[in-house]
Every structure is written in C-alpha cells, then in structure tokens.
Amino acid sequence: MNVISALEQITPFCEKYPQSATHLSQVYLDLTKAKAWKEVKVIEIEPLQRCVIFGNANTETETQIIVPCSSSESWSIERITLLFSSLQSFLNKPSYKSVTLAITFPDSTVVYYKVHEGIVPPTNNCVG
C-alpha cells in the first residue's frame, strides 16, 4: 500500500475529526510505513470525540491500542482513567489493560508512551 492509498483509508475519520486529523495521519503513516505494522485499523470512539488505532507490530501477536494525540495536549490521571473507561465501555472488551499514547510533534516526531490501567500519582514518599 502506498502513502496515497493509506491516507485514503483514514480520510473519512480525518474529515469527521479535523482537530485530530494531523495527529491521526502522522501516526497512521508512521505505523504502516515506517514501522510496517500489520492489520492496522482505525476505530472511531465517539464518547472521546477521536479515533484510535488498533494494530499489531511485526514481532507482536497481541493487538495494541494507539491513541494519536498532540504534544500540546495535557493528560491527567483523570483523563487517562476516562480514556480507559470509555474504551472499555465502547468496545465491550475489558481485557485491554494498556494503551499507547502516540504523541506527535510539529517536526513530525512521534513518541510512543505506554500507559497501564490503574495508574496512580506518586506519593510524597516517592519524591526525593
């Protein structure tokens, strides 16, 4: 699949959610072209007003959930908790215990940050 056909597959999602179109296309191309992921699929999560990407890396068999987002977005513990609850209720699959935030930057860098369900803020004892 070339870049044009890859972008054609995500065009409807980019048109519906223009505020996240740049991030979705950047991450989608990074996964499908640069990283050669298999079975990459974009899923619309209406409660979150955004799309997520499901896919498998070449060496992994388990499907991963990738959440494209901007480097200017803030991700609090509360927002991450909402992300997990929205995904689980919308997808009816409570088995997903982690998601990967795909944080995009204006220079086309994508940083992948894996977040697990049940994340808690550090206690005062951990701050040194």
Short mmCIF file of C-alpha atoms in Angstrom, two decimals:
data_model
loop_
_atom_site.label_atom_id
_atom_site.label_comp_id
_atom_site.label_asym_id
_atom_site.label_seq_id
_atom_site.Cartn_x
_atom_site.Cartn_y
_atom_site.Cartn_z
CA MET A 1 0.00 0.00 0.00
CA ASN A 2 1.42 3.38 -0.95
CA VAL A 3 1.10 6.59 1.06
CA ILE A 4 -1.82 7.90 -1.03
CA SER A 5 -3.91 4.75 -0.55
CA ALA A 6 -3.02 4.70 3.15
CA LEU A 7 -4.27 8.27 3.56
CA GLU A 8 -7.43 7.48 1.58
CA GLN A 9 -8.31 4.84 4.18
CA ILE A 10 -8.29 7.39 7.01
CA THR A 11 -9.79 10.36 5.11
CA PRO A 12 -13.36 9.85 6.45
CA PHE A 13 -12.04 9.92 10.03
CA CYS A 14 -9.92 12.99 9.37
CA GLU A 15 -12.93 14.78 7.89
CA LYS A 16 -15.12 13.91 10.87
CA TYR A 17 -12.48 14.91 13.44
CA PRO A 18 -10.45 17.69 11.78
CA GLN A 19 -8.96 18.78 15.13
CA SER A 20 -7.06 15.49 15.31
CA ALA A 21 -6.58 14.78 11.59
CA THR A 22 -2.90 15.76 11.56
CA HIS A 23 -2.10 13.53 14.53
CA LEU A 24 -4.09 10.59 13.20
CA SER A 25 -2.48 10.73 9.76
CA GLN A 26 1.03 11.21 11.16
CA VAL A 27 0.73 8.22 13.50
CA TYR A 28 -1.06 6.05 10.93
CA LEU A 29 1.70 6.62 8.38
CA ASP A 30 4.40 6.05 10.99
CA LEU A 31 2.88 2.70 11.99
CA THR A 32 2.06 1.45 8.49
CA LYS A 33 5.05 2.79 6.55
CA ALA A 34 8.00 3.35 8.89
CA LYS A 35 7.26 0.56 11.38
CA ALA A 36 5.46 -1.80 8.93
CA TRP A 37 2.71 -2.77 11.36
CA LYS A 38 0.20 -5.38 10.24
CA GLU A 39 -3.59 -5.26 10.37
CA VAL A 40 -3.74 -1.58 11.25
CA LYS A 41 -7.30 -0.39 11.72
CA VAL A 42 -8.74 2.99 12.70
CA ILE A 43 -11.68 2.87 15.11
CA GLU A 44 -13.87 5.83 15.96
CA ILE A 45 -14.57 6.24 19.69
CA GLU A 46 -17.49 8.67 19.74
CA PRO A 47 -17.54 9.29 23.52
CA LEU A 48 -13.95 10.56 23.25
CA GLN A 49 -14.59 12.52 20.04
CA ARG A 50 -11.50 10.96 18.46
CA CYS A 51 -10.18 7.89 16.72
CA VAL A 52 -7.79 5.28 17.98
CA ILE A 53 -5.66 2.85 16.04
CA PHE A 54 -5.63 -0.90 16.56
CA GLY A 55 -2.72 -2.84 15.16
CA ASN A 56 0.00 -5.42 15.51
CA ALA A 57 3.71 -4.82 15.29
CA ASN A 58 5.67 -7.34 13.24
CA THR A 59 7.02 -9.14 16.30
CA GLU A 60 3.90 -8.99 18.46
CA THR A 61 0.77 -11.07 18.30
CA GLU A 62 -1.36 -9.03 20.69
CA THR A 63 -3.35 -6.15 19.24
CA GLN A 64 -2.37 -2.80 20.66
CA ILE A 65 -4.45 0.34 21.06
CA ILE A 66 -2.70 3.51 19.93
CA VAL A 67 -4.15 6.93 20.80
CA PRO A 68 -2.83 9.67 18.49
CA CYS A 69 -2.50 12.99 20.31
CA SER A 70 -0.69 16.28 20.19
CA SER A 71 2.32 17.25 22.27
CA SER A 72 0.26 20.22 23.45
CA GLU A 73 -2.48 18.02 24.97
CA SER A 74 -2.49 17.52 28.74
CA TRP A 75 -3.01 14.01 30.06
CA SER A 76 -4.01 13.99 33.72
CA ILE A 77 -4.67 10.84 35.75
CA GLU A 78 -8.39 11.66 35.49
CA ARG A 79 -8.25 11.96 31.71
CA ILE A 80 -6.36 8.68 31.37
CA THR A 81 -8.93 6.99 33.62
CA LEU A 82 -11.69 8.40 31.39
CA LEU A 83 -9.84 7.07 28.34
CA PHE A 84 -9.75 3.53 29.76
CA SER A 85 -13.38 3.56 30.91
CA SER A 86 -14.57 4.97 27.57
CA LEU A 87 -12.61 2.40 25.60
CA GLN A 88 -13.81 -0.48 27.73
CA SER A 89 -17.48 0.51 27.66
CA PHE A 90 -17.47 1.48 23.97
CA LEU A 91 -15.59 -1.61 22.81
CA ASN A 92 -17.20 -4.01 25.32
CA LYS A 93 -13.74 -5.53 25.88
CA PRO A 94 -12.48 -5.10 29.44
CA SER A 95 -9.35 -7.10 28.58
CA TYR A 96 -7.33 -4.09 27.41
CA LYS A 97 -5.09 -3.13 30.33
CA SER A 98 -2.85 -0.69 28.48
CA VAL A 99 -2.93 1.85 25.70
CA THR A 100 -0.13 3.66 23.96
CA LEU A 101 -0.27 7.41 23.58
CA ALA A 102 1.29 8.37 20.24
CA ILE A 103 2.39 11.92 20.95
CA THR A 104 3.04 13.92 17.79
CA PHE A 105 5.27 16.97 17.48
CA PRO A 106 5.35 19.70 14.83
CA ASP A 107 8.67 18.41 13.44
CA SER A 108 6.99 15.04 12.59
CA THR A 109 8.46 13.25 15.60
CA VAL A 110 6.17 10.65 17.19
CA VAL A 111 6.88 9.49 20.74
CA TYR A 112 5.09 6.36 21.95
CA TYR A 113 4.26 6.26 25.64
CA LYS A 114 2.62 3.11 27.05
CA VAL A 115 0.14 3.70 29.87
CA HIS A 116 -1.36 0.95 32.01
CA GLU A 117 -4.78 0.90 33.61
CA GLY A 118 -4.72 1.75 37.29
CA ILE A 119 -2.01 4.39 37.01
CA VAL A 120 -1.68 6.34 40.23
CA PRO A 121 0.19 9.53 41.06
CA PRO A 122 3.38 9.22 43.09
CA THR A 123 3.09 9.61 46.83
CA ASN A 124 5.06 12.15 48.83
CA ASN A 125 7.30 9.28 49.99
CA CYS A 126 8.50 8.79 46.38
CA VAL A 127 9.54 12.39 45.88
CA GLY A 128 13.14 12.80 46.87
#
